[in-house]
JSON list of C-alpha atoms and ligand atoms in Angstrom, two decimals:
[
{"chain": "A", "resi": 1, "resn": "MET", "atom": "CA", "xyz": [70.86, 81.97, 80.83]},
{"chain": "A", "resi": 2, "resn": "PRO", "atom": "CA", "xyz": [74.20, 83.71, 81.44]},
{"chain": "A", "resi": 3, "resn": "ASP", "atom": "CA", "xyz": [74.80, 84.06, 85.09]},
{"chain": "A", "resi": 4, "resn": "THR", "atom": "CA", "xyz": [75.80, 87.14, 87.05]},
{"chain": "A", "resi": 5, "resn": "ALA", "atom": "CA", "xyz": [75.88, 85.90, 90.65]},
{"chain": "A", "resi": 6, "resn": "HIS", "atom": "CA", "xyz": [79.42, 86.00, 92.04]},
{"chain": "A", "resi": 7, "resn": "PRO", "atom": "CA", "xyz": [79.56, 85.18, 95.73]},
{"chain": "A", "resi": 8, "resn": "ARG", "atom": "CA", "xyz": [83.37, 85.49, 96.19]},
{"chain": "A", "resi": 9, "resn": "SER", "atom": "CA", "xyz": [84.44, 88.74, 97.84]},
{"chain": "A", "resi": 10, "resn": "ILE", "atom": "CA", "xyz": [87.80, 89.44, 96.14]},
{"chain": "A", "resi": 11, "resn": "ARG", "atom": "CA", "xyz": [87.29, 89.12, 92.43]},
{"chain": "A", "resi": 12, "resn": "SER", "atom": "CA", "xyz": [89.44, 89.82, 89.42]},
{"chain": "A", "resi": 13, "resn": "PHE", "atom": "CA", "xyz": [86.67, 91.93, 87.88]},
{"chain": "A", "resi": 14, "resn": "VAL", "atom": "CA", "xyz": [84.08, 94.50, 88.79]},
{"chain": "A", "resi": 15, "resn": "THR", "atom": "CA", "xyz": [80.63, 93.80, 87.46]},
{"chain": "A", "resi": 16, "resn": "ARG", "atom": "CA", "xyz": [79.90, 96.88, 85.38]},
{"chain": "A", "resi": 17, "resn": "ALA", "atom": "CA", "xyz": [76.40, 97.51, 84.18]},
{"chain": "A", "resi": 18, "resn": "GLY", "atom": "CA", "xyz": [77.99, 98.54, 80.86]},
{"chain": "A", "resi": 19, "resn": "ARG", "atom": "CA", "xyz": [76.10, 99.45, 77.77]},
{"chain": "A", "resi": 20, "resn": "ILE", "atom": "CA", "xyz": [74.57, 96.52, 76.01]},
{"chain": "A", "resi": 21, "resn": "THR", "atom": "CA", "xyz": [72.99, 96.86, 72.61]},
{"chain": "A", "resi": 22, "resn": "ALA", "atom": "CA", "xyz": [69.56, 95.47, 71.80]},
{"chain": "A", "resi": 23, "resn": "ALA", "atom": "CA", "xyz": [71.21, 93.01, 69.37]},
{"chain": "A", "resi": 24, "resn": "GLN", "atom": "CA", "xyz": [73.59, 91.76, 72.08]},
{"chain": "A", "resi": 25, "resn": "GLU", "atom": "CA", "xyz": [70.74, 91.41, 74.58]},
{"chain": "A", "resi": 26, "resn": "ARG", "atom": "CA", "xyz": [68.72, 89.46, 72.02]},
{"chain": "A", "resi": 27, "resn": "ALA", "atom": "CA", "xyz": [71.73, 87.28, 71.23]},
{"chain": "A", "resi": 28, "resn": "LEU", "atom": "CA", "xyz": [72.05, 86.42, 74.93]},
{"chain": "A", "resi": 29, "resn": "GLU", "atom": "CA", "xyz": [68.46, 85.21, 74.90]},
{"chain": "A", "resi": 30, "resn": "GLU", "atom": "CA", "xyz": [68.19, 83.59, 71.51]},
{"chain": "A", "resi": 31, "resn": "LEU", "atom": "CA", "xyz": [71.69, 82.20, 70.87]},
{"chain": "A", "resi": 32, "resn": "TRP", "atom": "CA", "xyz": [72.51, 81.08, 74.40]},
{"chain": "A", "resi": 33, "resn": "PRO", "atom": "CA", "xyz": [70.81, 77.66, 73.97]},
{"chain": "A", "resi": 34, "resn": "ALA", "atom": "CA", "xyz": [73.08, 76.94, 70.97]},
{"chain": "A", "resi": 35, "resn": "PHE", "atom": "CA", "xyz": [76.42, 78.23, 72.27]},
{"chain": "A", "resi": 36, "resn": "GLY", "atom": "CA", "xyz": [76.04, 78.80, 76.02]},
{"chain": "A", "resi": 37, "resn": "VAL", "atom": "CA", "xyz": [76.95, 76.53, 78.89]},
{"chain": "A", "resi": 38, "resn": "ASP", "atom": "CA", "xyz": [75.30, 77.42, 82.20]},
{"chain": "A", "resi": 39, "resn": "PHE", "atom": "CA", "xyz": [77.47, 77.47, 85.28]},
{"chain": "A", "resi": 40, "resn": "ALA", "atom": "CA", "xyz": [76.89, 74.42, 87.51]},
{"chain": "A", "resi": 41, "resn": "ALA", "atom": "CA", "xyz": [78.89, 72.92, 90.32]},
{"chain": "A", "resi": 42, "resn": "ARG", "atom": "CA", "xyz": [79.64, 69.68, 88.47]},
{"chain": "A", "resi": 43, "resn": "ALA", "atom": "CA", "xyz": [82.31, 68.81, 85.95]},
{"chain": "A", "resi": 44, "resn": "LEU", "atom": "CA", "xyz": [81.46, 69.19, 82.29]},
{"chain": "A", "resi": 45, "resn": "GLU", "atom": "CA", "xyz": [81.94, 66.26, 79.99]},
{"chain": "A", "resi": 46, "resn": "LEU", "atom": "CA", "xyz": [83.49, 68.05, 77.06]},
{"chain": "A", "resi": 47, "resn": "PRO", "atom": "CA", "xyz": [82.75, 65.30, 74.49]},
{"chain": "A", "resi": 48, "resn": "ALA", "atom": "CA", "xyz": [79.06, 65.61, 75.44]},
{"chain": "A", "resi": 49, "resn": "VAL", "atom": "CA", "xyz": [79.18, 69.42, 75.32]},
{"chain": "A", "resi": 50, "resn": "PHE", "atom": "CA", "xyz": [80.74, 69.52, 71.84]},
{"chain": "A", "resi": 51, "resn": "GLY", "atom": "CA", "xyz": [79.27, 66.27, 70.51]},
{"chain": "A", "resi": 52, "resn": "ARG", "atom": "CA", "xyz": [82.67, 64.83, 69.63]},
{"chain": "A", "resi": 53, "resn": "ASN", "atom": "CA", "xyz": [86.16, 64.08, 70.98]},
{"chain": "A", "resi": 54, "resn": "ALA", "atom": "CA", "xyz": [88.62, 66.83, 70.08]},
{"chain": "A", "resi": 55, "resn": "PRO", "atom": "CA", "xyz": [91.43, 68.75, 71.75]},
{"chain": "A", "resi": 56, "resn": "CYS", "atom": "CA", "xyz": [90.04, 71.71, 73.67]},
{"chain": "A", "resi": 57, "resn": "THR", "atom": "CA", "xyz": [91.39, 75.24, 74.17]},
{"chain": "A", "resi": 58, "resn": "LEU", "atom": "CA", "xyz": [90.00, 77.40, 76.98]},
{"chain": "A", "resi": 59, "resn": "GLU", "atom": "CA", "xyz": [90.21, 81.19, 76.70]},
{"chain": "A", "resi": 60, "resn": "ILE", "atom": "CA", "xyz": [89.71, 83.00, 80.01]},
{"chain": "A", "resi": 61, "resn": "GLY", "atom": "CA", "xyz": [88.40, 86.60, 79.86]},
{"chain": "A", "resi": 62, "resn": "PHE", "atom": "CA", "xyz": [87.84, 86.58, 76.09]},
{"chain": "A", "resi": 63, "resn": "GLY", "atom": "CA", "xyz": [86.48, 90.15, 76.06]},
{"chain": "A", "resi": 64, "resn": "ASN", "atom": "CA", "xyz": [84.40, 90.46, 72.91]},
{"chain": "A", "resi": 65, "resn": "GLY", "atom": "CA", "xyz": [85.61, 87.13, 71.57]},
{"chain": "A", "resi": 66, "resn": "GLU", "atom": "CA", "xyz": [87.52, 88.29, 68.47]},
{"chain": "A", "resi": 67, "resn": "ASN", "atom": "CA", "xyz": [90.50, 86.06, 69.16]},
{"chain": "A", "resi": 68, "resn": "LEU", "atom": "CA", "xyz": [88.39, 83.08, 70.24]},
{"chain": "A", "resi": 69, "resn": "VAL", "atom": "CA", "xyz": [86.16, 83.23, 67.17]},
{"chain": "A", "resi": 70, "resn": "THR", "atom": "CA", "xyz": [89.09, 83.69, 64.77]},
{"chain": "A", "resi": 71, "resn": "LEU", "atom": "CA", "xyz": [90.99, 80.76, 66.26]},
{"chain": "A", "resi": 72, "resn": "ALA", "atom": "CA", "xyz": [87.90, 78.55, 66.17]},
{"chain": "A", "resi": 73, "resn": "ALA", "atom": "CA", "xyz": [87.27, 79.40, 62.52]},
{"chain": "A", "resi": 74, "resn": "ALA", "atom": "CA", "xyz": [90.89, 78.60, 61.64]},
{"chain": "A", "resi": 75, "resn": "HIS", "atom": "CA", "xyz": [90.97, 75.26, 63.53]},
{"chain": "A", "resi": 76, "resn": "SER", "atom": "CA", "xyz": [87.79, 73.35, 62.91]},
{"chain": "A", "resi": 77, "resn": "ALA", "atom": "CA", "xyz": [89.31, 70.14, 64.32]},
{"chain": "A", "resi": 78, "resn": "ARG", "atom": "CA", "xyz": [89.70, 71.75, 67.76]},
{"chain": "A", "resi": 79, "resn": "ASP", "atom": "CA", "xyz": [87.06, 72.80, 70.27]},
{"chain": "A", "resi": 80, "resn": "TYR", "atom": "CA", "xyz": [87.06, 76.16, 72.07]},
{"chain": "A", "resi": 81, "resn": "LEU", "atom": "CA", "xyz": [85.55, 77.02, 75.42]},
{"chain": "A", "resi": 82, "resn": "GLY", "atom": "CA", "xyz": [85.45, 80.69, 76.41]},
{"chain": "A", "resi": 83, "resn": "ILE", "atom": "CA", "xyz": [84.80, 82.19, 79.84]},
{"chain": "A", "resi": 84, "resn": "GLU", "atom": "CA", "xyz": [83.83, 85.84, 80.27]},
{"chain": "A", "resi": 85, "resn": "VAL", "atom": "CA", "xyz": [81.78, 87.72, 82.86]},
{"chain": "A", "resi": 86, "resn": "HIS", "atom": "CA", "xyz": [81.08, 90.85, 80.80]},
{"chain": "A", "resi": 87, "resn": "ARG", "atom": "CA", "xyz": [77.62, 90.30, 79.23]},
{"chain": "A", "resi": 88, "resn": "PRO", "atom": "CA", "xyz": [77.99, 92.75, 76.32]},
{"chain": "A", "resi": 89, "resn": "GLY", "atom": "CA", "xyz": [81.20, 90.94, 75.31]},
{"chain": "A", "resi": 90, "resn": "VAL", "atom": "CA", "xyz": [79.44, 87.58, 75.52]},
{"chain": "A", "resi": 91, "resn": "GLY", "atom": "CA", "xyz": [76.61, 89.02, 73.39]},
{"chain": "A", "resi": 92, "resn": "ARG", "atom": "CA", "xyz": [79.10, 90.18, 70.74]},
{"chain": "A", "resi": 93, "resn": "ALA", "atom": "CA", "xyz": [80.82, 86.82, 70.69]},
{"chain": "A", "resi": 94, "resn": "LEU", "atom": "CA", "xyz": [77.47, 85.03, 70.28]},
{"chain": "A", "resi": 95, "resn": "LEU", "atom": "CA", "xyz": [76.61, 87.23, 67.29]},
{"chain": "A", "resi": 96, "resn": "ALA", "atom": "CA", "xyz": [79.98, 86.48, 65.70]},
{"chain": "A", "resi": 97, "resn": "LEU", "atom": "CA", "xyz": [79.57, 82.74, 66.25]},
{"chain": "A", "resi": 98, "resn": "LYS", "atom": "CA", "xyz": [76.18, 82.79, 64.57]},
{"chain": "A", "resi": 99, "resn": "GLU", "atom": "CA", "xyz": [77.44, 84.92, 61.69]},
{"chain": "A", "resi": 100, "resn": "ARG", "atom": "CA", "xyz": [80.39, 82.61, 61.04]},
{"chain": "A", "resi": 101, "resn": "GLY", "atom": "CA", "xyz": [78.35, 79.46, 61.50]},
{"chain": "A", "resi": 102, "resn": "LEU", "atom": "CA", "xyz": [80.80, 77.91, 63.98]},
{"chain": "A", "resi": 103, "resn": "SER", "atom": "CA", "xyz": [79.92, 74.77, 65.91]},
{"chain": "A", "resi": 104, "resn": "ASN", "atom": "CA", "xyz": [83.20, 74.26, 67.81]},
{"chain": "A", "resi": 105, "resn": "VAL", "atom": "CA", "xyz": [82.77, 77.04, 70.42]},
{"chain": "A", "resi": 106, "resn": "ARG", "atom": "CA", "xyz": [80.88, 77.17, 73.71]},
{"chain": "A", "resi": 107, "resn": "LEU", "atom": "CA", "xyz": [80.74, 80.08, 76.15]},
{"chain": "A", "resi": 108, "resn": "VAL", "atom": "CA", "xyz": [80.38, 80.26, 79.92]},
{"chain": "A", "resi": 109, "resn": "CYS", "atom": "CA", "xyz": [79.33, 83.59, 81.47]},
{"chain": "A", "resi": 110, "resn": "HIS", "atom": "CA", "xyz": [80.61, 83.24, 85.01]},
{"chain": "A", "resi": 111, "resn": "ASP", "atom": "CA", "xyz": [83.68, 83.84, 87.20]},
{"chain": "A", "resi": 112, "resn": "ALA", "atom": "CA", "xyz": [86.53, 81.78, 85.73]},
{"chain": "A", "resi": 113, "resn": "VAL", "atom": "CA", "xyz": [87.83, 80.96, 89.21]},
{"chain": "A", "resi": 114, "resn": "GLU", "atom": "CA", "xyz": [84.62, 79.15, 90.09]},
{"chain": "A", "resi": 115, "resn": "VAL", "atom": "CA", "xyz": [84.34, 77.56, 86.66]},
{"chain": "A", "resi": 116, "resn": "LEU", "atom": "CA", "xyz": [87.84, 76.11, 87.03]},
{"chain": "A", "resi": 117, "resn": "GLU", "atom": "CA", "xyz": [87.13, 75.01, 90.59]},
{"chain": "A", "resi": 118, "resn": "ARG", "atom": "CA", "xyz": [83.82, 73.33, 89.89]},
{"chain": "A", "resi": 119, "resn": "GLN", "atom": "CA", "xyz": [83.12, 72.81, 86.23]},
{"chain": "A", "resi": 120, "resn": "ILE", "atom": "CA", "xyz": [86.33, 71.79, 84.47]},
{"chain": "A", "resi": 121, "resn": "ALA", "atom": "CA", "xyz": [87.38, 68.17, 84.86]},
{"chain": "A", "resi": 122, "resn": "PRO", "atom": "CA", "xyz": [91.04, 67.50, 85.74]},
{"chain": "A", "resi": 123, "resn": "GLY", "atom": "CA", "xyz": [93.29, 67.01, 82.71]},
{"chain": "A", "resi": 124, "resn": "SER", "atom": "CA", "xyz": [90.51, 67.85, 80.25]},
{"chain": "A", "resi": 125, "resn": "LEU", "atom": "CA", "xyz": [92.11, 70.83, 78.45]},
{"chain": "A", "resi": 126, "resn": "ASP", "atom": "CA", "xyz": [94.97, 70.97, 75.96]},
{"chain": "A", "resi": 127, "resn": "GLU", "atom": "CA", "xyz": [95.53, 74.68, 76.01]},
{"chain": "A", "resi": 128, "resn": "VAL", "atom": "CA", "xyz": [94.60, 77.69, 78.15]},
{"chain": "A", "resi": 129, "resn": "LEU", "atom": "CA", "xyz": [94.82, 81.29, 76.93]},
{"chain": "A", "resi": 130, "resn": "ILE", "atom": "CA", "xyz": [94.74, 84.36, 79.18]},
{"chain": "A", "resi": 131, "resn": "LEU", "atom": "CA", "xyz": [95.22, 87.45, 77.05]},
{"chain": "A", "resi": 132, "resn": "PHE", "atom": "CA", "xyz": [95.61, 90.87, 78.60]},
{"chain": "A", "resi": 133, "resn": "PRO", "atom": "CA", "xyz": [94.02, 90.09, 81.98]},
{"chain": "A", "resi": 134, "resn": "ASP", "atom": "CA", "xyz": [93.11, 93.22, 83.97]},
{"chain": "A", "resi": 135, "resn": "PRO", "atom": "CA", "xyz": [96.46, 94.46, 85.36]},
{"chain": "A", "resi": 136, "resn": "TRP", "atom": "CA", "xyz": [95.02, 96.12, 88.49]},
{"chain": "A", "resi": 137, "resn": "PRO", "atom": "CA", "xyz": [97.99, 98.52, 88.62]},
{"chain": "A", "resi": 138, "resn": "LYS", "atom": "CA", "xyz": [97.31, 100.02, 92.08]},
{"chain": "A", "resi": 139, "resn": "LYS", "atom": "CA", "xyz": [99.06, 98.18, 94.89]},
{"chain": "A", "resi": 140, "resn": "ARG", "atom": "CA", "xyz": [95.91, 97.90, 96.99]},
{"chain": "A", "resi": 141, "resn": "HIS", "atom": "CA", "xyz": [94.25, 96.11, 94.05]},
{"chain": "A", "resi": 142, "resn": "HIS", "atom": "CA", "xyz": [97.00, 93.58, 93.36]},
{"chain": "A", "resi": 143, "resn": "LYS", "atom": "CA", "xyz": [95.01, 91.00, 95.30]},
{"chain": "A", "resi": 144, "resn": "ARG", "atom": "CA", "xyz": [92.48, 91.11, 92.47]},
{"chain": "A", "resi": 145, "resn": "ARG", "atom": "CA", "xyz": [94.98, 89.97, 89.86]},
{"chain": "A", "resi": 146, "resn": "LEU", "atom": "CA", "xyz": [93.93, 86.71, 88.27]},
{"chain": "A", "resi": 147, "resn": "VAL", "atom": "CA", "xyz": [97.40, 85.24, 87.82]},
{"chain": "A", "resi": 148, "resn": "GLN", "atom": "CA", "xyz": [98.30, 84.20, 91.36]},
{"chain": "A", "resi": 149, "resn": "ALA", "atom": "CA", "xyz": [99.50, 80.86, 92.72]},
{"chain": "A", "resi": 150, "resn": "PRO", "atom": "CA", "xyz": [96.05, 79.42, 93.70]},
{"chain": "A", "resi": 151, "resn": "PHE", "atom": "CA", "xyz": [94.60, 80.25, 90.28]},
{"chain": "A", "resi": 152, "resn": "VAL", "atom": "CA", "xyz": [97.62, 78.82, 88.48]},
{"chain": "A", "resi": 153, "resn": "ALA", "atom": "CA", "xyz": [97.16, 75.61, 90.52]},
{"chain": "A", "resi": 154, "resn": "LEU", "atom": "CA", "xyz": [93.58, 75.37, 89.19]},
{"chain": "A", "resi": 155, "resn": "ILE", "atom": "CA", "xyz": [94.89, 75.72, 85.63]},
{"chain": "A", "resi": 156, "resn": "ALA", "atom": "CA", "xyz": [97.53, 73.06, 86.27]},
{"chain": "A", "resi": 157, "resn": "ARG", "atom": "CA", "xyz": [94.77, 70.71, 87.42]},
{"chain": "A", "resi": 158, "resn": "ALA", "atom": "CA", "xyz": [92.65, 71.42, 84.33]},
{"chain": "A", "resi": 159, "resn": "LEU", "atom": "CA", "xyz": [95.44, 70.96, 81.76]},
{"chain": "A", "resi": 160, "resn": "ALA", "atom": "CA", "xyz": [96.41, 67.59, 80.35]},
{"chain": "A", "resi": 161, "resn": "MET", "atom": "CA", "xyz": [100.10, 66.63, 80.61]},
{"chain": "A", "resi": 162, "resn": "GLY", "atom": "CA", "xyz": [101.99, 68.40, 77.85]},
{"chain": "A", "resi": 163, "resn": "GLY", "atom": "CA", "xyz": [99.25, 71.05, 77.52]},
{"chain": "A", "resi": 164, "resn": "THR", "atom": "CA", "xyz": [100.18, 74.72, 77.40]},
{"chain": "A", "resi": 165, "resn": "LEU", "atom": "CA", "xyz": [99.20, 77.90, 79.20]},
{"chain": "A", "resi": 166, "resn": "HIS", "atom": "CA", "xyz": [99.72, 81.06, 77.12]},
{"chain": "A", "resi": 167, "resn": "LEU", "atom": "CA", "xyz": [99.54, 84.51, 78.61]},
{"chain": "A", "resi": 168, "resn": "ALA", "atom": "CA", "xyz": [100.08, 88.01, 77.31]},
{"chain": "A", "resi": 169, "resn": "THR", "atom": "CA", "xyz": [100.06, 91.41, 78.97]},
{"chain": "A", "resi": 170, "resn": "ASP", "atom": "CA", "xyz": [101.06, 94.97, 78.18]},
{"chain": "A", "resi": 171, "resn": "TRP", "atom": "CA", "xyz": [101.78, 95.79, 81.84]},
{"chain": "A", "resi": 172, "resn": "GLU", "atom": "CA", "xyz": [105.44, 95.10, 82.61]},
{"chain": "A", "resi": 173, "resn": "PRO", "atom": "CA", "xyz": [105.21, 94.68, 86.42]},
{"chain": "A", "resi": 174, "resn": "TYR", "atom": "CA", "xyz": [102.39, 92.16, 85.94]},
{"chain": "A", "resi": 175, "resn": "ALA", "atom": "CA", "xyz": [104.40, 90.38, 83.22]},
{"chain": "A", "resi": 176, "resn": "ARG", "atom": "CA", "xyz": [107.31, 89.97, 85.66]},
{"chain": "A", "resi": 177, "resn": "GLU", "atom": "CA", "xyz": [104.96, 88.79, 88.40]},
{"chain": "A", "resi": 178, "resn": "MET", "atom": "CA", "xyz": [103.43, 86.22, 86.02]},
{"chain": "A", "resi": 179, "resn": "LEU", "atom": "CA", "xyz": [106.91, 84.94, 85.20]},
{"chain": "A", "resi": 180, "resn": "ALA", "atom": "CA", "xyz": [107.76, 84.60, 88.90]},
{"chain": "A", "resi": 181, "resn": "VAL", "atom": "CA", "xyz": [104.42, 82.95, 89.83]},
{"chain": "A", "resi": 182, "resn": "LEU", "atom": "CA", "xyz": [104.59, 80.47, 86.96]},
{"chain": "A", "resi": 183, "resn": "GLY", "atom": "CA", "xyz": [108.31, 79.84, 87.43]},
{"chain": "A", "resi": 184, "resn": "ALA", "atom": "CA", "xyz": [107.55, 78.73, 91.00]},
{"chain": "A", "resi": 185, "resn": "ALA", "atom": "CA", "xyz": [104.34, 76.82, 90.19]},
{"chain": "A", "resi": 186, "resn": "PRO", "atom": "CA", "xyz": [104.47, 73.04, 90.62]},
{"chain": "A", "resi": 187, "resn": "GLY", "atom": "CA", "xyz": [103.61, 71.18, 87.43]},
{"chain": "A", "resi": 188, "resn": "PHE", "atom": "CA", "xyz": [104.74, 73.81, 84.93]},
{"chain": "A", "resi": 189, "resn": "GLU", "atom": "CA", "xyz": [107.90, 74.31, 82.89]},
{"chain": "A", "resi": 190, "resn": "ASN", "atom": "CA", "xyz": [108.70, 77.40, 80.86]},
{"chain": "A", "resi": 191, "resn": "ALA", "atom": "CA", "xyz": [108.21, 76.53, 77.18]},
{"chain": "A", "resi": 192, "resn": "ALA", "atom": "CA", "xyz": [110.28, 79.49, 75.94]},
{"chain": "A", "resi": 193, "resn": "PRO", "atom": "CA", "xyz": [113.66, 78.33, 74.67]},
{"chain": "A", "resi": 194, "resn": "GLY", "atom": "CA", "xyz": [116.11, 79.53, 77.34]},
{"chain": "A", "resi": 195, "resn": "GLY", "atom": "CA", "xyz": [113.32, 80.50, 79.76]},
{"chain": "A", "resi": 196, "resn": "GLY", "atom": "CA", "xyz": [111.98, 84.02, 80.28]},
{"chain": "A", "resi": 197, "resn": "PHE", "atom": "CA", "xyz": [109.35, 85.56, 78.04]},
{"chain": "A", "resi": 198, "resn": "SER", "atom": "CA", "xyz": [108.32, 83.80, 74.86]},
{"chain": "A", "resi": 199, "resn": "ALA", "atom": "CA", "xyz": [107.92, 85.01, 71.28]},
{"chain": "A", "resi": 200, "resn": "ARG", "atom": "CA", "xyz": [104.57, 86.39, 70.29]},
{"chain": "A", "resi": 201, "resn": "PRO", "atom": "CA", "xyz": [102.54, 83.52, 68.76]},
{"chain": "A", "resi": 202, "resn": "ALA", "atom": "CA", "xyz": [102.20, 84.37, 65.05]},
{"chain": "A", "resi": 203, "resn": "GLU", "atom": "CA", "xyz": [98.58, 83.36, 65.15]},
{"chain": "A", "resi": 204, "resn": "ARG", "atom": "CA", "xyz": [97.40, 85.71, 67.87]},
{"chain": "A", "resi": 205, "resn": "LEU", "atom": "CA", "xyz": [95.23, 88.54, 66.62]},
{"chain": "A", "resi": 206, "resn": "PRO", "atom": "CA", "xyz": [95.90, 91.86, 68.30]},
{"chain": "A", "resi": 207, "resn": "THR", "atom": "CA", "xyz": [93.03, 91.85, 70.78]},
{"chain": "A", "resi": 208, "resn": "ARG", "atom": "CA", "xyz": [91.05, 94.94, 71.74]},
{"chain": "A", "resi": 209, "resn": "PHE", "atom": "CA", "xyz": [93.14, 95.47, 74.87]},
{"chain": "A", "resi": 210, "resn": "GLU", "atom": "CA", "xyz": [96.36, 94.79, 73.03]},
{"chain": "A", "resi": 211, "resn": "ARG", "atom": "CA", "xyz": [95.45, 97.47, 70.48]},
{"chain": "A", "resi": 212, "resn": "ARG", "atom": "CA", "xyz": [94.66, 99.85, 73.31]},
{"chain": "A", "resi": 213, "resn": "GLY", "atom": "CA", "xyz": [98.05, 99.13, 74.92]},
{"chain": "A", "resi": 214, "resn": "THR", "atom": "CA", "xyz": [99.81, 99.70, 71.61]},
{"chain": "A", "resi": 215, "resn": "ARG", "atom": "CA", "xyz": [98.06, 103.06, 71.20]},
{"chain": "A", "resi": 216, "resn": "LEU", "atom": "CA", "xyz": [99.36, 104.01, 74.66]},
{"chain": "A", "resi": 217, "resn": "GLY", "atom": "CA", "xyz": [102.89, 103.03, 73.61]},
{"chain": "A", "resi": 218, "resn": "HIS", "atom": "CA", "xyz": [103.02, 99.88, 75.77]},
{"chain": "A", "resi": 219, "resn": "GLU", "atom": "CA", "xyz": [105.16, 96.87, 74.92]},
{"chain": "A", "resi": 220, "resn": "VAL", "atom": "CA", "xyz": [103.67, 93.38, 74.98]},
{"chain": "A", "resi": 221, "resn": "TRP", "atom": "CA", "xyz": [105.04, 90.43, 76.95]},
{"chain": "A", "resi": 222, "resn": "ASP", "atom": "CA", "xyz": [104.08, 86.84, 76.06]},
{"chain": "A", "resi": 223, "resn": "LEU", "atom": "CA", "xyz": [104.55, 83.79, 78.26]},
{"chain": "A", "resi": 224, "resn": "ALA", "atom": "CA", "xyz": [104.13, 80.07, 77.52]},
{"chain": "A", "resi": 225, "resn": "PHE", "atom": "CA", "xyz": [104.32, 77.36, 80.19]},
{"chain": "A", "resi": 226, "resn": "ARG", "atom": "CA", "xyz": [103.93, 73.63, 79.56]},
{"chain": "A", "resi": 227, "resn": "ARG", "atom": "CA", "xyz": [102.14, 71.28, 81.96]},
{"chain": "A", "resi": 228, "resn": "GLN", "atom": "CA", "xyz": [104.51, 68.61, 83.17]},
{"chain": "A", "resi": 229, "resn": "ALA", "atom": "CA", "xyz": [104.41, 65.91, 85.81]},
{"chain": "B", "resi": 1, "resn": "LIG", "atom": "C1", "xyz": [91.42, 93.66, 80.15]},
{"chain": "B", "resi": 1, "resn": "LIG", "atom": "S1", "xyz": [90.13, 92.70, 79.52]},
{"chain": "B", "resi": 1, "resn": "LIG", "atom": "C2", "xyz": [90.90, 91.79, 78.18]},
{"chain": "B", "resi": 1, "resn": "LIG", "atom": "C3", "xyz": [89.88, 91.23, 77.22]},
{"chain": "B", "resi": 1, "resn": "LIG", "atom": "C4", "xyz": [90.48, 90.48, 76.01]},
{"chain": "B", "resi": 1, "resn": "LIG", "atom": "N1", "xyz": [91.18, 89.28, 76.43]},
{"chain": "B", "resi": 1, "resn": "LIG", "atom": "C5", "xyz": [91.38, 91.39, 75.22]},
{"chain": "B", "resi": 1, "resn": "LIG", "atom": "O1", "xyz": [92.61, 91.15, 75.22]},
{"chain": "B", "resi": 1, "resn": "LIG", "atom": "O2", "xyz": [90.87, 92.32, 74.60]},
{"chain": "B", "resi": 1, "resn": "LIG", "atom": "C6", "xyz": [89.97, 91.44, 80.74]},
{"chain": "B", "resi": 1, "resn": "LIG", "atom": "C7", "xyz": [88.69, 90.64, 80.59]},
{"chain": "B", "resi": 1, "resn": "LIG", "atom": "O3", "xyz": [88.68, 89.59, 81.53]},
{"chain": "B", "resi": 1, "resn": "LIG", "atom": "C8", "xyz": [87.37, 89.47, 82.07]},
{"chain": "B", "resi": 1, "resn": "LIG", "atom": "N2", "xyz": [87.53, 88.84, 83.39]},
{"chain": "B", "resi": 1, "resn": "LIG", "atom": "C9", "xyz": [88.22, 89.32, 84.43]},
{"chain": "B", "resi": 1, "resn": "LIG", "atom": "N3", "xyz": [88.18, 88.47, 85.46]},
{"chain": "B", "resi": 1, "resn": "LIG", "atom": "C10", "xyz": [87.41, 87.42, 85.06]},
{"chain": "B", "resi": 1, "resn": "LIG", "atom": "C11", "xyz": [86.98, 86.24, 85.70]},
{"chain": "B", "resi": 1, "resn": "LIG", "atom": "N4", "xyz": [87.34, 85.95, 86.96]},
{"chain": "B", "resi": 1, "resn": "LIG", "atom": "N5", "xyz": [86.20, 85.39, 85.01]},
{"chain": "B", "resi": 1, "resn": "LIG", "atom": "C12", "xyz": [85.83, 85.66, 83.73]},
{"chain": "B", "resi": 1, "resn": "LIG", "atom": "N6", "xyz": [86.21, 86.78, 83.07]},
{"chain": "B", "resi": 1, "resn": "LIG", "atom": "C13", "xyz": [86.99, 87.65, 83.73]},
{"chain": "B", "resi": 1, "resn": "LIG", "atom": "C14", "xyz": [86.85, 90.89, 82.12]},
{"chain": "B", "resi": 1, "resn": "LIG", "atom": "O4", "xyz": [85.43, 90.95, 82.13]},
{"chain": "B", "resi": 1, "resn": "LIG", "atom": "C15", "xyz": [87.44, 91.48, 80.85]},
{"chain": "B", "resi": 1, "resn": "LIG", "atom": "O5", "xyz": [86.58, 91.32, 79.74]}
]
């Protein structure tokens, strides 16, 4: 079953009760055995999880899973692992996976920090996506931001050499902080020609939070960093 125990004290999310529909609740019960991966403190063997050897993309904080499901449908030769703590979003993603008949996606409902620490084997991912992570705009909440040096080090460990971390945000101060944190992170080089922010990947769907930012008149900043020795 999806897990909601989060022992760390400073987290990048607040567990909201949130409204969950009956269909989402049912999906969490009935579809979890097919698409869910329970959190456990041992490294996953991705070929065993997906039943094949294929390059794997991890999306962290996938929200309701629109982007994850669309990418997975477009790239059947790749596998997709999604991490999200918000149960209604996981329920929606499960329903979409069932509806589209996808077999190359698995979901983990747990804190991504702990999943990266305990459950992802070093060098096992080809790509990591973090789209519109909570910006925590108030100064006293900055410590909750996901993209900080220790978290980036966990991603570096999880990515294979040559793999890429893509990020996007509509919050300019966070975008600049991401650039600084990643620019200083061992094991990453900026994949944008000339450094700085990168072009928006043509393939990325406008996510729910991106659409919200656009309605508020926000710009969007994309970043791409490549794992290197
Ligand atoms: C601002 S929303 C963006 C959702 C989606 N990526 C989008 O662009 O619409 C951030 C999401 O990250 C999730 N999240 C935040 N911290 C997380 C963590 N440590 N582990 C897993 N999910 C997390 C939240 O539950 C939320 O759904």
